[in-house]
Short mmCIF file of N, CA and C in Angstrom, two decimals:
data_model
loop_
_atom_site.label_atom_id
_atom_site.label_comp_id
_atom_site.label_asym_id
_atom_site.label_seq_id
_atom_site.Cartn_x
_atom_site.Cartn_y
_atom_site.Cartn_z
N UNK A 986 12.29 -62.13 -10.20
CA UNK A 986 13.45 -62.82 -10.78
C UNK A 986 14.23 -61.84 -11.65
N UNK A 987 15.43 -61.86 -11.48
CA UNK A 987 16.19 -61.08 -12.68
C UNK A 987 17.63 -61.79 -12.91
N UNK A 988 17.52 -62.01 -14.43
CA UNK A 988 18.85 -62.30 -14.97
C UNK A 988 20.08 -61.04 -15.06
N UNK A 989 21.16 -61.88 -15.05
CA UNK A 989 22.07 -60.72 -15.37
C UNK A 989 23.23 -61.29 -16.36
N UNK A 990 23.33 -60.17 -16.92
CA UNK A 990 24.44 -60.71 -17.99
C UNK A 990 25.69 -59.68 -18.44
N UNK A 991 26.86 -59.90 -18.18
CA UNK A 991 28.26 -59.28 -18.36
C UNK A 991 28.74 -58.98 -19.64
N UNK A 992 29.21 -57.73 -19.68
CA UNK A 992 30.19 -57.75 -21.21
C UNK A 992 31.32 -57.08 -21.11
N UNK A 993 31.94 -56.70 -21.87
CA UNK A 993 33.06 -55.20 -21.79
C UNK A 993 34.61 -56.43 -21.13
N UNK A 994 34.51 -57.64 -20.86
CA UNK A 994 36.29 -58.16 -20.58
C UNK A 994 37.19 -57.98 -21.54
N UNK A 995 38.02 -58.40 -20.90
CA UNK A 995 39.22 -58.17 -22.34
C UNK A 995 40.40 -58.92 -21.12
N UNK A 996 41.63 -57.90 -22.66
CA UNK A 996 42.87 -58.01 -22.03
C UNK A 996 43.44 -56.59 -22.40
N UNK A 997 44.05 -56.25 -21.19
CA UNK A 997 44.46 -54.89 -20.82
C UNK A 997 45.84 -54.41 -20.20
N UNK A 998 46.62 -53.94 -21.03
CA UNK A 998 47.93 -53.35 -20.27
C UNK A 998 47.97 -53.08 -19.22
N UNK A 999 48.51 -53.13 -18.63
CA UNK A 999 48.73 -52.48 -16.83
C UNK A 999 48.98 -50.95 -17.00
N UNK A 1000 47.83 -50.08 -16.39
CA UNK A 1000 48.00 -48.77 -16.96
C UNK A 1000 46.51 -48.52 -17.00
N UNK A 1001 46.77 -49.32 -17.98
CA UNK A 1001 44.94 -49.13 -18.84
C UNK A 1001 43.71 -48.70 -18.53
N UNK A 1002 42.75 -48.57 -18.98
CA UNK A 1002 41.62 -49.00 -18.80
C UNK A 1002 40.57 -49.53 -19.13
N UNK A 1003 39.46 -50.15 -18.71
CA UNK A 1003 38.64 -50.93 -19.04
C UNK A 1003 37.18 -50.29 -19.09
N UNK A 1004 36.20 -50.89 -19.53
CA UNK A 1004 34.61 -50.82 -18.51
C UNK A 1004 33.71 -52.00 -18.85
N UNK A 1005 33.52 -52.33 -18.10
CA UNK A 1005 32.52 -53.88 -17.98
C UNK A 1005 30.75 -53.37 -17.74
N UNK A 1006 30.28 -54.18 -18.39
CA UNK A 1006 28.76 -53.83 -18.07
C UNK A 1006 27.89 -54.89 -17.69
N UNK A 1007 26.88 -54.88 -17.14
CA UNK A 1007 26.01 -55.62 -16.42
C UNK A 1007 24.68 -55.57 -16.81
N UNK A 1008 23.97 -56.26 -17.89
CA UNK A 1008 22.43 -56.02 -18.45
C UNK A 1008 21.90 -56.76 -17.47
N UNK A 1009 20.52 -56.40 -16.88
CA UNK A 1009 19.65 -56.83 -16.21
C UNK A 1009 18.05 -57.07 -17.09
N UNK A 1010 17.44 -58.51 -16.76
CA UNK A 1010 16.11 -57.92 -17.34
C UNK A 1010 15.17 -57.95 -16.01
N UNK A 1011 13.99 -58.18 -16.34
CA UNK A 1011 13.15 -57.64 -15.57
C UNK A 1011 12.11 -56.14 -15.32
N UNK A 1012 11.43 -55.82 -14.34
CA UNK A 1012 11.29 -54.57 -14.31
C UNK A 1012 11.50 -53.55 -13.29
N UNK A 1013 12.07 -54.55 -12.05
CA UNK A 1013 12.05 -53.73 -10.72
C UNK A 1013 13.60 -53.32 -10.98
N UNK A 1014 14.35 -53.55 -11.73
CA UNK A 1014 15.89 -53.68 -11.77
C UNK A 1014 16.39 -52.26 -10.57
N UNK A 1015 15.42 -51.00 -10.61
CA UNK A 1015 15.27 -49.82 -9.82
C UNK A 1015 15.63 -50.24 -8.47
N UNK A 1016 14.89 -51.34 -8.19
CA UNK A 1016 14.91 -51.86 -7.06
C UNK A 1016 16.03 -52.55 -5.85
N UNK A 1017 16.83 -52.76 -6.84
CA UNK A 1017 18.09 -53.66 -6.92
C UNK A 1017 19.43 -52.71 -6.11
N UNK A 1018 19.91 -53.19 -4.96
CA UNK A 1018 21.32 -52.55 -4.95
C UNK A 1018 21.98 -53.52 -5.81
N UNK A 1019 23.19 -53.04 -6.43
CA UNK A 1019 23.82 -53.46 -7.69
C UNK A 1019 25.33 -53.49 -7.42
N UNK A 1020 25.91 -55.22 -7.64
CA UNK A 1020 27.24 -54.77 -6.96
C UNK A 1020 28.69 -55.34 -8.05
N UNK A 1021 29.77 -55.44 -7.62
CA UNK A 1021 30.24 -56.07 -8.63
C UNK A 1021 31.73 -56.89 -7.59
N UNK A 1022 31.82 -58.06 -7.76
CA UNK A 1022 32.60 -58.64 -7.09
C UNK A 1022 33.51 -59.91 -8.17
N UNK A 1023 34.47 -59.79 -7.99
CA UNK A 1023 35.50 -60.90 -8.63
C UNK A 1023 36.37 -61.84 -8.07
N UNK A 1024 36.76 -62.49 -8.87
CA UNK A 1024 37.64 -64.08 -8.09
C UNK A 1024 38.56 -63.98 -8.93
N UNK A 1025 39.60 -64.46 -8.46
CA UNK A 1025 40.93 -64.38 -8.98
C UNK A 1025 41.34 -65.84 -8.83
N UNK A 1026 42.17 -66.63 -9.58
CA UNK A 1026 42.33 -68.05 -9.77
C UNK A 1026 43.25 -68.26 -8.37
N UNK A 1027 42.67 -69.21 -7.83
CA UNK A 1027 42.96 -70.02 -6.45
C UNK A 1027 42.59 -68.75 -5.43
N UNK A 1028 42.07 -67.97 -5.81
CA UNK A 1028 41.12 -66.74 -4.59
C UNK A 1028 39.92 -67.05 -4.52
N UNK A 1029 39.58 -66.37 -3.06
CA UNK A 1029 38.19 -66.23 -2.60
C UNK A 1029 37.52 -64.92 -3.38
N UNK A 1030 36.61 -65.40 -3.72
CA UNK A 1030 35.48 -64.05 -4.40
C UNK A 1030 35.74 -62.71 -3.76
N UNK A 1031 35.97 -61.55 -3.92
CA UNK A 1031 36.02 -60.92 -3.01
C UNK A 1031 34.95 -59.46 -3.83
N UNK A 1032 34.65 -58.81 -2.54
CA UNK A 1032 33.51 -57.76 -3.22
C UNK A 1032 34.25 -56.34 -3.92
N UNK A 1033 33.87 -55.69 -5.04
CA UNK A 1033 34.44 -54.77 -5.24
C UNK A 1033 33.92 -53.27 -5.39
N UNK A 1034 32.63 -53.39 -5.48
CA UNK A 1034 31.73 -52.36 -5.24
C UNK A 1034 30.48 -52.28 -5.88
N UNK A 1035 29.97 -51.74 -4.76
CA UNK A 1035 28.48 -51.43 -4.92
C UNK A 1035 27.79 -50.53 -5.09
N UNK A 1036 26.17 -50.08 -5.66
CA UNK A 1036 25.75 -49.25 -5.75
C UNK A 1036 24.40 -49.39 -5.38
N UNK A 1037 23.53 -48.34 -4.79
CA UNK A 1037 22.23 -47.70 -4.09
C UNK A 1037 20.99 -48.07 -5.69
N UNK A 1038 19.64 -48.00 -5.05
CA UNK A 1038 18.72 -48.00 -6.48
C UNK A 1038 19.00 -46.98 -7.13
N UNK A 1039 19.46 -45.96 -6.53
CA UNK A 1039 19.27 -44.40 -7.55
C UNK A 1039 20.24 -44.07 -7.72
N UNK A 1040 21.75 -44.85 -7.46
CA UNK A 1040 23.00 -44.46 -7.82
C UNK A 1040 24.05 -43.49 -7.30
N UNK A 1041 22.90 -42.91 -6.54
CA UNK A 1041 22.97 -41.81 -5.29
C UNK A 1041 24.66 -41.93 -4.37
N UNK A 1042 24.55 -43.30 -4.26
CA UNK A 1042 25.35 -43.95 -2.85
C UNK A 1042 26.44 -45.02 -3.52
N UNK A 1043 27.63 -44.81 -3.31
CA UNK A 1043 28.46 -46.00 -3.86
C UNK A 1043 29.74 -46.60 -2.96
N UNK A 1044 29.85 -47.99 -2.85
CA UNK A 1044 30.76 -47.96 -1.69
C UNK A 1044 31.63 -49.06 -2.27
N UNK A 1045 33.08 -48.98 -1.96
CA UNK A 1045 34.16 -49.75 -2.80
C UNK A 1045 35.05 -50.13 -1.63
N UNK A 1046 35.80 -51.15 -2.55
CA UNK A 1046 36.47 -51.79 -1.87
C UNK A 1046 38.42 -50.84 -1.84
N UNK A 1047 38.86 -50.93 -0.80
CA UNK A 1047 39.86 -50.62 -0.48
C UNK A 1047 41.26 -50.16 -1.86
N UNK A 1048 41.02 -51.74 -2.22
CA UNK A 1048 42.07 -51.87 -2.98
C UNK A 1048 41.53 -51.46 -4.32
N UNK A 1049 40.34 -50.95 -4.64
CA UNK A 1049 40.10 -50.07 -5.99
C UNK A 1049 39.38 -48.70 -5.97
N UNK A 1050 39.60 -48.25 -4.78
CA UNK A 1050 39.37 -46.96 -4.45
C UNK A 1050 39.80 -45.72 -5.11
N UNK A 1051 39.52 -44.96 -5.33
CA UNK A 1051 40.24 -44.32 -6.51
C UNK A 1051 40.20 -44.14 -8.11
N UNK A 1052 40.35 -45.78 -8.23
CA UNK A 1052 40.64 -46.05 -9.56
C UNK A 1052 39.77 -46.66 -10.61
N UNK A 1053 38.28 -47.32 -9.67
CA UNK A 1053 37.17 -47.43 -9.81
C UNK A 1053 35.96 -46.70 -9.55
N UNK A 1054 35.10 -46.93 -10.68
CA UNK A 1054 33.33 -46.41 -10.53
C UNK A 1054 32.66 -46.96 -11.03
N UNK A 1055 31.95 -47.18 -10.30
CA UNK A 1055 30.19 -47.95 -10.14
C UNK A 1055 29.49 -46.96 -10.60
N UNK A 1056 28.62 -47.10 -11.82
CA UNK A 1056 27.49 -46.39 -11.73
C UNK A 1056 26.28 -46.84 -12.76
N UNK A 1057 24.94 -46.41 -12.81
CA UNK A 1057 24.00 -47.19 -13.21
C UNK A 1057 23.15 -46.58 -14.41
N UNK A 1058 22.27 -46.94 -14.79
CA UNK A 1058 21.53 -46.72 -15.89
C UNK A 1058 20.55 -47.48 -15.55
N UNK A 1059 19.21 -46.41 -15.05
CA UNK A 1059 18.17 -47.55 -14.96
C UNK A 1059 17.01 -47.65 -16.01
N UNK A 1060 17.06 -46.92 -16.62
CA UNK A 1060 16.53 -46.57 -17.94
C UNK A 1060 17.21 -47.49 -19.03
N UNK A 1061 17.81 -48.13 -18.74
CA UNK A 1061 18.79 -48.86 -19.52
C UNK A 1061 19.06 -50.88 -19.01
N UNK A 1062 18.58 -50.33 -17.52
CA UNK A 1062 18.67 -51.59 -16.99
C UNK A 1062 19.78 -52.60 -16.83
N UNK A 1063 21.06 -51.24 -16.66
CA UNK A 1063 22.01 -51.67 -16.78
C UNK A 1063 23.46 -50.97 -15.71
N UNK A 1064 24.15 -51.60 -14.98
CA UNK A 1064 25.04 -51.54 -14.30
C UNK A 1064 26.41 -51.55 -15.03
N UNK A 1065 27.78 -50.56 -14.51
CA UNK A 1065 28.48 -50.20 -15.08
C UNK A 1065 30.45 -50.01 -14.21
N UNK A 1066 31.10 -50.66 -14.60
CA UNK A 1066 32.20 -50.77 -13.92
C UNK A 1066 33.31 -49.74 -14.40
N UNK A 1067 33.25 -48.33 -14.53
CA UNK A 1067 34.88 -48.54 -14.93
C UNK A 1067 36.08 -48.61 -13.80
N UNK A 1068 36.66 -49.28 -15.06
CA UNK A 1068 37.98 -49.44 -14.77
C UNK A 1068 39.54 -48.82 -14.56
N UNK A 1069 40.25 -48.03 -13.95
CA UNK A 1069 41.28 -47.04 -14.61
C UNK A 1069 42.15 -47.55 -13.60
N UNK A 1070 43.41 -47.21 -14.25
CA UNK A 1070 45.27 -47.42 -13.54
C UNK A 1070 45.01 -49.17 -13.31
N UNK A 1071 44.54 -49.91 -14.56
CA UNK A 1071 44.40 -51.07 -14.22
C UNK A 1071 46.03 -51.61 -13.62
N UNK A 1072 45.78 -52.37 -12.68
CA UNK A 1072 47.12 -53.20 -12.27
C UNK A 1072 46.68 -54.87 -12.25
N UNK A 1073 48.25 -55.41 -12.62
CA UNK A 1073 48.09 -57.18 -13.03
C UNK A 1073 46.87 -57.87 -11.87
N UNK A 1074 46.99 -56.75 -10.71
CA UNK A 1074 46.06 -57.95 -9.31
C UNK A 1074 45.24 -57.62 -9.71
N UNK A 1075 44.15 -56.40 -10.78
CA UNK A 1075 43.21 -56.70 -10.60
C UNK A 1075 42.41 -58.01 -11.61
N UNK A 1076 43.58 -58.54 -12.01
CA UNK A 1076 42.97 -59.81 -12.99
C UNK A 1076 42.18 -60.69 -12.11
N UNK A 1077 40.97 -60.91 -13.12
CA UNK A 1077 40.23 -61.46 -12.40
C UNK A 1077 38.91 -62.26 -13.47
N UNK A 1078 37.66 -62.99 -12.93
CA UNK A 1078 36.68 -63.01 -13.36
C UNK A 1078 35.83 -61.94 -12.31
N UNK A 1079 35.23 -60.69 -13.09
CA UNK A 1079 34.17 -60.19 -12.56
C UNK A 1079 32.99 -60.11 -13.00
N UNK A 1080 31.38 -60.32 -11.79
CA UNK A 1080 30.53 -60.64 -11.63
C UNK A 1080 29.70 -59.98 -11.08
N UNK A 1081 28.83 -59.34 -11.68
CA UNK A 1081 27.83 -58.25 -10.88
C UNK A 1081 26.66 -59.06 -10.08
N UNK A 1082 26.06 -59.09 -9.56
CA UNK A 1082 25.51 -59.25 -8.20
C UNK A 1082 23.62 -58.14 -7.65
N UNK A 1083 22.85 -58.90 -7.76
CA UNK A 1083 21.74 -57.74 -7.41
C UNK A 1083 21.18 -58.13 -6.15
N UNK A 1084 20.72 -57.25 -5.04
CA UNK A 1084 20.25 -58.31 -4.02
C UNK A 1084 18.78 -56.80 -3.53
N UNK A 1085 17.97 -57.23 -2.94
CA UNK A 1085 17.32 -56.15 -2.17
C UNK A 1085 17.65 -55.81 -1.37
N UNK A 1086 18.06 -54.93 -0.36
CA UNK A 1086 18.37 -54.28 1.11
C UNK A 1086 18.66 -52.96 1.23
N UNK A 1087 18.62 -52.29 2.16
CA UNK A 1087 18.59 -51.07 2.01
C UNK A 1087 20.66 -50.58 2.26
N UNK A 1088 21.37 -51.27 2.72
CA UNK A 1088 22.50 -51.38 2.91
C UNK A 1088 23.20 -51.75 1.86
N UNK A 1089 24.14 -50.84 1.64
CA UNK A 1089 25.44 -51.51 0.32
C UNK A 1089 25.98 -52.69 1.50
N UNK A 1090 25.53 -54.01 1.22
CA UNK A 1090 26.48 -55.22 1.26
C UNK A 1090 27.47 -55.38 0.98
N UNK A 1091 28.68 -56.08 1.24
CA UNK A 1091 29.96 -56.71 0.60
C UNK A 1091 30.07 -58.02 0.95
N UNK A 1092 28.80 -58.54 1.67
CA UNK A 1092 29.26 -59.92 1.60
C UNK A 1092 28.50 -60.72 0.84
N UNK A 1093 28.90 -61.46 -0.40
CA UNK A 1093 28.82 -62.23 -1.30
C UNK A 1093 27.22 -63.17 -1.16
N UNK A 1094 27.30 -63.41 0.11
CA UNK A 1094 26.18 -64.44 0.53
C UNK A 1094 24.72 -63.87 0.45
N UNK A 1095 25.21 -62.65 1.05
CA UNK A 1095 23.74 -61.82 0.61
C UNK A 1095 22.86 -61.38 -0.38
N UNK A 1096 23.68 -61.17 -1.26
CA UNK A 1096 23.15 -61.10 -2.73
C UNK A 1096 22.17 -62.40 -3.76
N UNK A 1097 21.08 -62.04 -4.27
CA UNK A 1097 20.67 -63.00 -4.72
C UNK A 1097 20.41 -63.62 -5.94
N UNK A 1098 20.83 -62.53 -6.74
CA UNK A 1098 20.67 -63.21 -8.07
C UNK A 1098 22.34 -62.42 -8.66
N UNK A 1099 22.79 -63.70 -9.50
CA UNK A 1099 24.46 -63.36 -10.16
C UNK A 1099 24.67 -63.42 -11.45
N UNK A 1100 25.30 -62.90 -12.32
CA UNK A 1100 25.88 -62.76 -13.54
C UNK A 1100 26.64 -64.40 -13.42
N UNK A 1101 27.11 -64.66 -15.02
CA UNK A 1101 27.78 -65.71 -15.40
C UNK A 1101 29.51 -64.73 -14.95
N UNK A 1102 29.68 -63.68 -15.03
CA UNK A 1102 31.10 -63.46 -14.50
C UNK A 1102 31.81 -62.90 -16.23
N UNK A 1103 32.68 -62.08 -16.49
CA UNK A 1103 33.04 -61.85 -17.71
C UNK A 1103 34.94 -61.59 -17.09
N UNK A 1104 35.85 -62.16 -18.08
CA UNK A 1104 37.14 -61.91 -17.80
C UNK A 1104 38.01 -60.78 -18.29
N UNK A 1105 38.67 -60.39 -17.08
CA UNK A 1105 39.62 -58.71 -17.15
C UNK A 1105 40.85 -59.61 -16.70
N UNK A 1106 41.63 -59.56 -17.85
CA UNK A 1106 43.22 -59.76 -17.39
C UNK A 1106 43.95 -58.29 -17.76
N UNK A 1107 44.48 -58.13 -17.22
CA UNK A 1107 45.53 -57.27 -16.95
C UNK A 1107 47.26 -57.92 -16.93
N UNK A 1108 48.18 -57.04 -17.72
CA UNK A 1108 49.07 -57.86 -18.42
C UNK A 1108 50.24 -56.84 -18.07
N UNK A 1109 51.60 -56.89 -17.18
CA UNK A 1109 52.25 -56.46 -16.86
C UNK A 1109 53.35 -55.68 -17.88
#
């Protein structure tokens, strides 16, 4: 079993940047690919990136390529978003995500244990 829990939202100029974090407890947290996906009001969840147990491997989504990084702390037990060249679309609620598999996932369903979600507005 592992809980997860979000921090680091805000509100952020368009420009900006952010970083959101993801505490995990437990002890396998090592174990965990680690992902981070958000919903946007009247949107479908959509995935935004993921990361490998050892941090090694990271795979993102299209539209934050670039301007995002995933990366981890397992000594820390903790997952890590930043944020940069924030723009208004990426407002959102985001939600980190842990699932077992040896594949970075992006689909939502697969993942099995979820964060409560923490809010990033971005402000034109």
């Amino acid at each position: 079993q592992v809980q997860l829990v979000e921090s680091g939202g805000g509100l952020v100029q368009a420009g900006g940047s952010l970083r959101v974090s993801c505490a995990a407890s437990g002890r396998t947290f090592s174990s965990y690919v680690m992902a981070w996906f958000r919903q946007a009001p009247g949107k479908e969840r959509e995935f935004v990136a993921a990361i490998n147990w050892s941090g090694d491997f990271a795979r993102y989504a299209d539209s934050v390529k670039g301007r995002f990084t995933i990366s981890r702390d397992n000594a820390k037990n903790t997952v890590y978003l930043q944020m940069n060249s924030l723009k208004p679309e990426d407002t959102a609620v985001y939600a980190c995500a842990a699932g077992v598999f040896a594949a970075l996932r992006v689909d939502a369903k697969e993942y099995d244990y979820w964060g409560q979600g923490t809010q990033v507005t971005v402000s034109s």
